[in-house]
């Protein structure tokens, strides 16, 4: 459903049309993955502009990444609404703050801080906290979370205690680092990115003249990815709005995956309560993925619990049928990576473009094995989050050549671009060597962009193409490079591919180990996998390895989130406790199928008789308390109450039995296994 017309109402489904044509005022669009979210909001803006309800310059559309903002601007230009301001929250705040600064602060503008890690490191020294690289990064992330959550240094210890937040050190010490960082920054008259939002909100809240001028300029607001706003961003939005309600928000609570950074779906979920007269539209028709992929996504998210579950969108696949998702178990990580590379090579040989394939993982450290496997197989790839496209030397040279050519390209833009890029490395056939091939792929991406623009913008010439490249460079909105994408699940948000491999799906990695004991964190991990599944258009492959390296014991279990996804008849439907059985886990007391994480952990239904060794449970709790105190972490980070109860009930006698209890992954086994087994042995 690509936008190929300037008519905002062209080829919309019933729900999209309702959102686009809703009157000015509060509008909440609950948009599931693949339902045409960006299409709908850009069409709504263009419709409001085209019908005279608002001038383009009076609209401010905000989103969360420069790439997404660039995509909004590109589509709005094609729809005849090029004057609309589409920016990230921080870019919008920076622009406003620079304009109003002389009136609210003074003539000398404070500079943006360029080396936050260095400043936090200096603050850590003053607060006598850890100053190694990992510690400083963790402290920096924690300070960013606190500021995004509108928590001051003085409020920090009480806030993290109330939220049971896992902190990178004693709360009082983190608060001291935070306070020292703010003092150092203010003394140097520097601002960080969170300060941009804080000062912008304060300028509008405390200066009536500033607020009046701003609100006279901007009359209509659109917020994309509204499920990811932080308390600080909501404060800025409230300051922008004042007492007005001309606001359109778009989001999907099922895709809330940044709560660790302060994001919350609360504002999206409470929007109809805040604006009782709001128009609420649910977009559930999925135009991205096959019904098989959609069914897997629905099955996964249907098990979610908590408040987000109440706003759950059930996707309705609109595409023709495709292959069923594939599930594969491997002995070790290198074997898993090699198998994925072999399958990708077959897909490419059968005609699938490399750029339409992605390998997605939970943590960046998993990338290395796939980089090696793809390189060994001679498959081009790009690691998302690496060097920026427009900063690459070959792209800088190419843009310079195109700019210097002026309008000498003739009528055929694509042919002109190919001809002009030939001297800088764009040959007819890909060169040998990984480095040369990567540069060639980058240049080819410029040709691909020219082809895209010719298809949607009549009469585009070489100067207009160069202007588009410069606009995209400013917006960090690169064209597609012809190589397999390697990316974390977080980095994959907002993207899509024909073929998606979800790899490393084991407990301890997805869900991540530190989520254990926190139901909200576990549910966010489930949503992260949901985001990964919904990136796939046609082919979806899910895999896991039973150990990290060859020759090690099988210490891992596949992710608990795969229960219910793998069909009973599938070879991978075997469970860890009985790999030869194709049946779902059953209660060891009554034989009924087990439902829920708690029942799976105890291997019995919740209302079936328990034989927990209470004396052993007391000893385990005392041991856990001592371990938590020594490590300066909450007790549940060591083991949850449910895991201790399962140990006291099963009384495992060896490593194999201990690792069979959900919640005990390889890392916890290494750290705590000997102590736990010793405690159990003392009771025998």
XYZ file of C-alpha atoms in Angstrom:
684
model
C 0.000 0.000 0.000
C 2.686 2.479 -1.045
C 1.727 6.152 -1.470
C 1.786 6.829 -5.199
C -0.860 9.578 -5.372
C -1.282 13.075 -3.993
C -4.931 12.351 -3.137
C -4.995 11.791 0.657
C -8.215 9.758 0.480
C -7.091 7.388 -2.278
C -7.180 3.629 -1.575
C -7.833 3.745 2.163
C -9.660 1.010 4.025
C -12.671 1.857 6.176
C -10.742 2.352 9.414
C -7.924 4.330 7.801
C -10.484 6.600 6.133
C -12.181 7.193 9.491
C -8.868 8.262 11.023
C -7.873 10.457 8.075
C -11.205 12.299 7.880
C -11.866 12.655 11.625
C -12.570 16.299 12.512
C -9.957 18.513 14.124
C -9.620 17.767 17.784
C -8.389 14.804 19.827
C -7.909 11.651 17.750
C -6.371 8.387 19.004
C -5.306 5.855 16.378
C -4.534 2.422 17.835
C -2.494 1.032 14.969
C -1.250 -2.555 14.954
C 1.931 -3.650 13.208
C 1.645 -3.510 9.431
C -1.710 -1.704 9.410
C -0.548 1.418 7.551
C 0.205 3.685 10.512
C 2.528 6.111 8.716
C 0.295 6.100 5.654
C -2.696 7.016 7.802
C -1.154 9.871 9.784
C 0.508 11.490 6.755
C -2.779 11.254 4.854
C -4.597 12.802 7.822
C -2.177 15.732 7.907
C -2.433 16.199 4.126
C -6.244 16.047 4.327
C -6.363 18.718 7.062
C -4.050 20.926 5.019
C -5.806 20.282 1.714
C -9.250 21.069 3.079
C -8.077 24.342 4.601
C -8.474 23.328 8.240
C -4.863 24.220 8.966
C -1.885 25.696 7.122
C 1.153 23.420 6.591
C 3.354 25.624 8.774
C 0.906 25.321 11.666
C 1.346 21.551 11.965
C 4.050 19.983 14.142
C 4.454 16.211 13.795
C 6.877 14.519 16.178
C 8.301 11.020 16.343
C 11.245 9.278 17.979
C 13.972 8.780 15.379
C 15.492 10.977 12.704
C 14.837 8.197 10.188
C 11.127 8.124 11.026
C 10.917 11.929 10.875
C 12.608 11.848 7.484
C 10.113 9.281 6.251
C 7.235 11.516 7.398
C 8.679 14.511 5.529
C 9.250 12.471 2.371
C 5.671 11.232 2.311
C 4.203 14.625 3.181
C 6.084 16.256 0.295
C 4.641 13.655 -2.083
C 1.168 14.484 -0.731
C 1.611 18.218 -1.292
C 2.146 19.076 2.392
C 5.863 19.768 2.321
C 5.643 22.752 4.659
C 4.687 20.625 7.655
C 7.303 20.423 10.407
C 8.117 16.739 11.062
C 10.869 16.283 13.633
C 11.986 14.236 16.584
C 11.042 15.533 20.024
C 14.623 16.633 20.644
C 15.097 18.305 17.246
C 11.849 20.245 17.688
C 12.840 21.316 21.204
C 16.323 22.376 20.087
C 14.906 24.579 17.362
C 12.397 26.199 19.711
C 14.904 26.682 22.510
C 17.424 28.403 20.242
C 14.715 30.800 19.109
C 13.397 31.660 22.573
C 16.679 31.453 24.514
C 17.552 35.198 24.451
C 14.196 36.029 26.042
C 14.155 33.329 28.712
C 17.843 32.916 29.651
C 20.202 35.433 28.063
C 22.244 36.326 25.010
C 24.840 33.591 25.420
C 23.356 30.257 24.386
C 24.522 27.176 26.262
C 26.126 24.526 24.112
C 25.035 20.922 23.709
C 27.288 18.563 25.634
C 29.283 16.368 23.260
C 30.973 14.024 25.721
C 28.379 12.956 28.254
C 30.344 9.836 29.215
C 33.332 11.985 30.117
C 31.185 14.258 32.269
C 29.508 11.334 34.009
C 32.926 9.788 34.561
C 34.114 12.976 36.258
C 30.975 12.981 38.383
C 31.581 9.344 39.330
C 35.093 10.207 40.510
C 33.700 12.932 42.754
C 31.031 10.587 44.114
C 33.580 7.791 44.627
C 31.642 5.444 42.321
C 32.948 2.986 39.734
C 34.754 4.640 36.829
C 35.439 1.736 34.477
C 33.850 2.032 31.054
C 30.921 -0.301 31.732
C 30.097 1.371 35.047
C 30.116 4.845 33.519
C 27.877 3.707 30.663
C 25.429 2.151 33.122
C 25.411 5.315 35.230
C 24.823 7.436 32.126
C 21.868 5.294 31.105
C 20.434 5.517 34.618
C 20.732 9.304 34.700
C 18.973 9.506 31.325
C 16.164 7.304 32.672
C 15.780 9.473 35.767
C 15.629 12.715 33.794
C 13.172 11.223 31.292
C 11.040 10.140 34.250
C 11.168 13.644 35.819
C 13.049 12.289 38.840
C 15.583 14.621 40.479
C 18.766 13.443 42.246
C 17.115 14.047 45.632
C 14.072 11.992 44.635
C 16.050 9.153 43.042
C 16.597 6.755 46.021
C 12.935 6.758 47.056
C 11.748 6.460 43.448
C 13.855 3.402 42.598
C 12.877 1.733 45.873
C 9.198 2.295 45.104
C 9.620 0.955 41.552
C 11.870 -1.952 42.641
C 14.256 -0.826 39.920
C 17.519 -2.696 39.431
C 20.122 0.067 39.778
C 23.796 0.101 38.679
C 24.934 0.590 42.270
C 23.618 1.672 45.676
C 20.810 4.164 45.078
C 22.382 6.869 47.237
C 25.636 6.614 45.332
C 23.885 6.770 41.938
C 22.002 9.849 43.177
C 25.320 11.421 44.181
C 26.775 10.820 40.707
C 23.610 12.268 39.180
C 23.833 15.390 41.351
C 27.540 15.872 40.574
C 26.863 15.468 36.846
C 24.178 18.166 36.930
C 26.478 20.499 38.870
C 29.403 20.000 36.479
C 27.178 20.516 33.442
C 25.470 23.647 34.752
C 28.741 25.212 35.856
C 30.097 24.734 32.325
C 26.837 26.154 30.858
C 26.182 22.988 28.880
C 22.950 21.182 28.025
C 22.348 17.502 27.388
C 19.506 16.216 25.205
C 17.131 15.795 28.134
C 17.800 19.414 29.110
C 16.486 20.498 25.709
C 13.097 19.091 26.647
C 13.202 20.329 30.250
C 14.104 23.903 29.274
C 11.582 23.984 26.423
C 8.785 22.916 28.752
C 9.878 25.437 31.379
C 10.042 28.270 28.823
C 6.431 27.664 27.808
C 5.204 27.019 31.354
C 6.841 30.055 32.951
C 6.779 32.708 30.203
C 3.307 33.607 28.983
C 4.586 35.698 26.061
C 6.730 32.819 24.796
C 3.845 30.385 25.134
C 1.477 32.720 23.299
C 3.862 33.177 20.379
C 4.518 29.443 20.096
C 0.839 28.499 20.277
C -0.014 31.120 17.677
C 2.492 29.473 15.330
C 1.550 25.828 15.881
C -2.132 24.903 15.992
C -2.153 21.168 15.223
C 0.007 18.389 16.706
C 0.607 14.792 15.676
C 2.592 12.317 17.790
C 3.784 9.053 16.275
C 4.707 5.994 18.387
C 2.781 7.490 21.301
C 3.197 4.307 23.354
C 6.878 5.231 23.753
C 6.576 8.751 25.213
C 8.330 9.421 28.492
C 7.014 11.566 31.328
C 9.374 14.325 30.186
C 8.182 14.185 26.576
C 4.558 14.253 27.739
C 5.336 17.352 29.803
C 6.706 19.053 26.674
C 3.650 18.002 24.680
C 1.354 19.390 27.379
C 3.281 22.676 27.292
C 2.909 22.807 23.503
C -0.818 22.209 23.708
C -1.761 24.488 26.570
C -5.532 24.299 26.933
C -6.052 23.155 23.327
C -6.941 19.667 22.137
C -6.002 19.596 18.427
C -3.910 16.480 18.881
C -3.638 13.221 16.953
C -1.732 10.368 18.604
C -0.831 7.041 17.037
C 0.500 3.989 18.813
C 0.299 0.330 19.732
C 0.693 -0.754 23.346
C 1.726 -4.205 22.079
C 4.922 -2.579 20.776
C 5.989 -0.850 24.000
C 9.623 -1.960 24.290
C 11.427 1.007 25.846
C 10.105 1.192 29.404
C 13.677 0.600 30.640
C 14.435 4.073 29.216
C 11.421 5.752 30.822
C 8.818 5.162 28.095
C 5.314 4.271 29.206
C 2.115 3.310 27.351
C 0.087 4.969 30.114
C -0.509 8.146 28.118
C -1.806 6.160 25.138
C -4.016 3.950 27.295
C -5.454 6.942 29.176
C -5.971 9.190 26.130
C -9.740 8.501 25.829
C -10.130 9.234 29.550
C -8.232 12.519 29.271
C -10.210 13.500 26.167
C -13.679 11.918 26.540
C -14.772 13.397 23.209
C -11.804 11.893 21.351
C -12.287 9.910 18.159
C -10.710 6.477 18.690
C -9.918 4.337 15.636
C -8.455 0.819 15.736
C -6.345 -0.268 12.754
C -6.076 -4.083 12.765
C -5.885 -5.032 9.084
C -2.300 -6.171 8.542
C -1.101 -5.448 4.988
C 2.513 -6.375 5.725
C 2.610 -10.037 6.699
C 1.141 -13.318 5.534
C -1.690 -14.845 7.583
C 0.787 -17.399 8.934
C 3.068 -14.690 10.349
C 0.055 -12.761 11.651
C -1.256 -15.889 13.401
C 2.079 -16.412 15.158
C 2.101 -12.787 16.326
C -1.471 -13.019 17.607
C -0.769 -16.274 19.440
C 2.275 -14.808 21.164
C 0.662 -11.555 22.269
C -2.582 -13.229 23.347
C -0.716 -14.612 26.368
C 0.284 -11.168 27.619
C -0.893 -10.057 31.032
C -1.360 -6.751 32.807
C -2.904 -3.494 31.756
C -1.509 -3.532 28.210
C -3.530 -6.687 27.571
C -6.727 -4.653 27.843
C -5.830 -2.626 24.749
C -4.619 -5.603 22.759
C -5.055 -5.336 18.986
C -5.724 -8.604 17.159
C -4.221 -8.362 13.707
C -6.185 -9.498 10.661
C -3.941 -10.707 7.842
C -4.834 -9.313 4.411
C -2.154 -10.945 2.240
C -2.301 -14.284 0.380
C -1.116 -17.321 2.379
C 2.585 -18.073 2.736
C 4.777 -20.695 4.387
C 4.341 -21.610 8.037
C 6.931 -20.195 10.447
C 9.912 -22.508 10.832
C 11.292 -23.593 14.226
C 14.759 -25.141 14.541
C 16.850 -26.355 17.467
C 20.663 -26.502 17.207
C 23.358 -28.020 19.379
C 25.416 -24.816 19.710
C 25.566 -21.185 18.554
C 28.114 -21.669 15.725
C 25.933 -24.459 14.316
C 22.885 -22.198 14.506
C 24.696 -19.333 12.746
C 26.071 -21.625 10.026
C 22.627 -23.084 9.375
C 21.097 -19.611 9.076
C 23.845 -18.551 6.632
C 23.266 -21.660 4.488
C 19.558 -20.985 4.300
C 20.118 -17.328 3.420
C 22.462 -18.365 0.624
C 19.744 -20.646 -0.785
C 17.153 -17.867 -0.536
C 19.401 -15.433 -2.399
C 20.149 -18.071 -5.053
C 16.401 -18.548 -5.502
C 15.880 -14.842 -6.138
C 15.338 -13.180 -2.747
C 17.301 -9.887 -2.634
C 19.846 -9.821 0.196
C 18.372 -6.506 1.377
C 15.071 -8.291 2.016
C 16.623 -10.611 4.618
C 17.240 -9.795 8.272
C 18.773 -11.669 11.195
C 17.446 -10.291 14.479
C 18.744 -10.990 17.979
C 18.153 -9.827 21.537
C 21.599 -8.428 22.374
C 24.287 -6.934 20.151
C 26.888 -9.450 21.341
C 25.012 -12.139 19.369
C 25.880 -10.383 16.107
C 29.471 -11.621 15.923
C 28.646 -15.259 15.157
C 26.363 -14.230 12.277
C 28.833 -11.713 10.877
C 31.396 -14.518 10.714
C 28.985 -17.074 9.257
C 27.756 -14.703 6.529
C 31.294 -13.601 5.688
C 32.372 -17.252 5.402
C 29.436 -17.863 3.061
C 30.298 -14.831 0.901
C 27.008 -13.089 1.696
C 27.011 -9.259 1.889
C 25.606 -7.838 5.108
C 25.246 -4.651 7.090
C 25.087 -4.276 10.857
C 22.375 -1.798 11.715
C 23.729 0.818 14.075
C 27.157 0.839 12.445
C 28.681 3.731 10.469
C 26.079 6.160 9.190
C 25.328 5.748 5.499
C 25.860 9.381 4.471
C 29.138 9.527 6.430
C 30.761 6.772 4.368
C 33.665 8.062 2.211
C 32.281 6.575 -1.005
C 28.886 8.224 -0.421
C 30.443 11.607 0.326
C 32.428 11.340 -2.931
C 29.346 10.238 -4.850
C 27.170 13.107 -3.593
C 29.964 15.562 -4.446
C 30.152 14.197 -8.011
C 26.378 14.397 -8.447
C 26.265 17.933 -7.072
C 29.058 19.152 -9.375
C 27.298 17.669 -12.407
C 24.524 20.248 -12.065
C 21.748 19.504 -14.544
C 23.905 17.770 -17.142
C 22.297 14.426 -16.597
C 19.609 14.586 -19.273
C 16.048 13.339 -18.984
C 16.773 9.844 -17.650
C 17.685 10.371 -14.001
C 18.505 6.729 -13.252
C 20.815 6.411 -16.270
C 22.490 9.717 -15.383
C 23.179 8.605 -11.816
C 24.654 5.307 -13.003
C 26.913 7.100 -15.497
C 28.127 9.704 -13.023
C 28.862 7.117 -10.323
C 30.855 4.798 -12.592
C 34.166 6.678 -12.055
C 33.789 6.428 -8.263
C 33.257 2.667 -8.211
C 29.822 1.700 -9.550
C 30.681 -1.088 -11.984
C 28.193 -3.278 -13.849
C 29.162 -6.321 -11.783
C 30.017 -6.469 -8.071
C 33.764 -6.453 -7.360
C 35.664 -9.116 -5.462
C 36.582 -8.550 -1.826
C 34.335 -7.737 1.105
C 35.402 -4.071 1.471
C 35.036 -3.245 -2.218
C 31.738 -5.094 -2.343
C 30.399 -3.072 0.600
C 31.286 0.220 -1.126
C 29.724 -1.000 -4.380
C 26.506 -1.907 -2.535
C 26.372 1.598 -1.040
C 26.649 3.250 -4.460
C 24.036 0.881 -5.857
C 21.678 2.008 -3.072
C 21.818 5.552 -4.534
C 20.706 4.185 -7.904
C 17.902 2.316 -6.158
C 16.760 5.540 -4.504
C 16.746 7.295 -7.874
C 14.531 4.518 -9.243
C 12.126 4.906 -6.298
C 11.857 8.667 -6.730
C 11.293 8.474 -10.487
C 8.346 6.155 -9.782
C 6.615 8.588 -7.411
C 7.781 12.099 -8.433
C 7.094 13.133 -11.977
C 9.790 15.190 -13.673
C 12.458 14.797 -10.983
C 15.883 15.875 -12.269
C 19.458 15.599 -11.028
C 19.484 18.789 -8.876
C 16.233 17.675 -7.229
C 17.773 14.251 -6.591
C 20.834 15.848 -4.957
C 18.517 18.002 -2.824
C 16.681 14.838 -1.754
C 19.988 13.217 -0.759
C 20.938 16.252 1.317
C 17.533 16.265 3.006
C 17.860 12.580 3.824
C 21.381 13.061 5.148
C 20.132 15.756 7.534
C 17.275 13.462 8.587
C 19.477 10.330 8.916
C 17.143 8.622 6.441
C 19.396 6.459 4.247
C 18.311 4.380 1.256
C 18.266 0.599 1.428
C 21.657 -1.094 1.031
C 21.690 -4.429 -0.805
C 22.916 -6.671 1.971
C 21.503 -8.871 4.724
C 20.642 -6.799 7.794
C 21.954 -7.834 11.207
C 20.183 -5.969 13.987
C 18.999 -6.162 17.558
C 15.263 -6.447 18.092
C 15.217 -2.904 19.475
C 17.009 -1.554 16.387
C 14.573 -3.392 14.100
C 11.564 -1.460 15.394
C 9.796 0.289 12.520
C 11.476 -1.793 9.800
C 10.329 -4.792 7.757
C 11.767 -7.471 5.463
C 10.492 -10.308 3.286
C 12.488 -12.813 5.333
C 13.264 -12.598 9.048
C 15.402 -14.966 11.126
C 14.841 -14.641 14.875
C 17.847 -16.304 16.489
C 19.153 -17.212 19.935
C 15.678 -17.734 21.398
C 16.610 -19.256 24.748
C 15.569 -18.441 28.293
C 18.150 -16.107 29.774
C 18.510 -14.277 26.464
C 14.845 -13.808 25.511
C 13.508 -13.162 28.045
C 16.756 -11.604 29.188
C 18.026 -12.977 32.484
C 17.676 -9.780 34.488
C 13.941 -9.695 33.692
C 13.385 -12.745 35.917
C 11.231 -12.021 38.926
C 9.628 -8.937 37.384
C 6.331 -9.684 35.647
C 6.301 -6.317 33.859
C 9.821 -6.885 32.542
C 8.913 -10.371 31.316
C 5.901 -8.949 29.474
C 8.113 -6.354 27.823
C 10.403 -9.148 26.636
C 7.332 -10.853 25.149
C 6.459 -7.634 23.322
C 10.020 -7.465 22.026
C 9.614 -10.872 20.397
C 6.241 -9.706 19.043
C 7.993 -6.766 17.380
C 10.495 -9.193 15.864
C 7.810 -11.506 14.475
C 5.849 -8.644 12.944
C 8.922 -7.443 10.997
C 8.513 -10.417 8.623
C 6.403 -10.101 5.499
C 6.599 -13.625 4.093
C 9.150 -15.976 5.653
C 9.710 -16.293 9.410
C 12.310 -18.597 10.949
C 12.859 -18.973 14.697
C 15.821 -20.864 16.136
C 17.797 -21.515 19.299
C 20.932 -23.348 20.428
C 21.253 -25.608 23.474
C 24.728 -24.350 24.372
C 27.042 -21.490 23.501
C 30.052 -23.411 22.198
C 30.585 -26.902 20.734
C 31.313 -29.675 23.218
C 29.546 -28.054 26.153
C 26.687 -29.700 27.982
C 23.143 -28.859 26.908
C 22.403 -26.297 29.594
C 19.843 -24.133 27.823
C 16.129 -24.270 27.208
C 14.356 -22.667 24.339
C 12.464 -19.476 25.193
C 9.307 -19.916 27.217
C 7.613 -17.599 24.718
C 7.737 -20.362 22.112
C 5.252 -22.479 24.079
C 2.049 -22.422 22.087
C 3.759 -21.119 18.955
C 5.315 -24.408 17.863
C 2.674 -26.779 16.422
C 2.311 -30.112 18.218
C 3.273 -32.025 15.091
C 6.462 -30.007 14.548
C 9.757 -31.806 15.405
C 10.816 -28.835 17.521
C 7.774 -29.165 19.781
C 9.739 -31.429 22.149
C 10.084 -29.961 25.633
C 13.268 -29.821 27.639
C 12.050 -32.296 30.236
C 11.303 -34.944 27.618
C 12.836 -34.220 24.225
C 11.465 -37.401 22.725
C 7.869 -36.420 23.485
C 5.722 -34.295 21.203
C 3.254 -33.422 23.964
C 2.839 -30.132 25.802
C 4.017 -30.048 29.431
C 1.527 -31.658 31.812
C 0.964 -31.488 35.532
C 2.994 -34.148 37.348
C 0.111 -34.573 39.836
C -3.097 -34.626 37.780
C -1.755 -34.875 34.221
C -3.576 -31.786 32.910
C -1.809 -29.450 30.426
C 0.168 -26.762 32.226
C -0.821 -23.158 31.611
C 1.205 -20.130 32.701
C 4.781 -19.535 33.786
C 4.104 -20.334 37.451
C 2.629 -23.739 36.648
C 5.453 -24.483 34.202
C 7.995 -23.647 36.891
C 6.373 -25.882 39.512
C 5.438 -28.607 36.958
C 2.002 -28.848 38.530
C -1.291 -26.982 38.457
C -1.679 -24.209 40.983
C -4.459 -26.009 42.855
C -2.782 -29.446 42.911
C -1.151 -30.644 46.169
C 2.292 -29.261 46.902
C 5.165 -31.112 48.558
C 7.474 -28.156 49.173
C 10.179 -28.838 51.762
C 9.517 -25.812 53.975
C 12.750 -26.152 55.958
C 14.724 -26.243 52.699
C 12.757 -23.244 51.432
C 13.674 -21.281 54.579
C 17.351 -22.165 54.105
C 17.194 -21.114 50.444
C 15.631 -17.791 51.393
C 18.329 -17.117 53.987
C 21.045 -17.995 51.456
C 19.415 -15.738 48.846
C 19.257 -12.805 51.263
C 22.979 -13.144 52.008
C 23.864 -13.421 48.313
C 21.754 -10.380 47.440
C 23.341 -8.330 50.217
C 26.838 -9.288 49.109
C 26.082 -8.341 45.480
C 24.088 -5.221 46.469
C 21.078 -6.261 44.386
C 17.419 -6.931 45.237
C 16.761 -10.504 46.350
C 14.597 -11.328 43.330
C 17.573 -10.655 41.037
C 19.252 -13.735 42.546
C 16.166 -15.980 42.343
C 12.461 -15.219 42.468
C 10.236 -16.634 45.205
C 8.674 -18.960 42.638
C 12.066 -20.344 41.618
C 13.050 -20.990 45.249
C 9.719 -22.741 45.834
C 10.290 -24.899 42.748
C 13.764 -25.872 44.017
C 12.341 -26.727 47.445
C 9.639 -28.839 45.817
C 11.709 -30.645 43.174
C 14.864 -30.954 45.334
C 17.209 -31.365 42.320
C 20.158 -33.662 42.942
C 22.382 -32.678 40.017
C 23.018 -29.971 37.415
C 20.689 -31.534 34.838
C 17.771 -31.522 37.289
C 18.544 -28.003 38.501
C 18.708 -26.492 35.015
C 15.363 -28.122 34.239
C 13.677 -25.594 36.544
C 12.538 -22.494 34.593
C 14.318 -19.378 35.808
C 17.739 -21.046 36.096
C 19.753 -20.292 32.977
C 23.414 -20.909 32.249
C 24.612 -17.753 34.007
C 22.706 -18.397 37.207
C 23.713 -22.029 37.078
C 27.388 -21.053 36.995
C 27.026 -18.474 39.771
C 24.621 -20.149 42.168
C 24.373 -23.816 41.171
C 26.985 -25.275 43.570
C 25.504 -23.436 46.584
C 21.938 -24.487 45.764
C 22.855 -28.138 45.172
C 24.806 -28.165 48.442
C 21.777 -26.836 50.340
C 19.541 -29.472 48.752
C 22.062 -32.250 49.526
C 22.086 -31.245 53.209
C 18.367 -32.035 53.366
C 18.649 -35.518 51.882
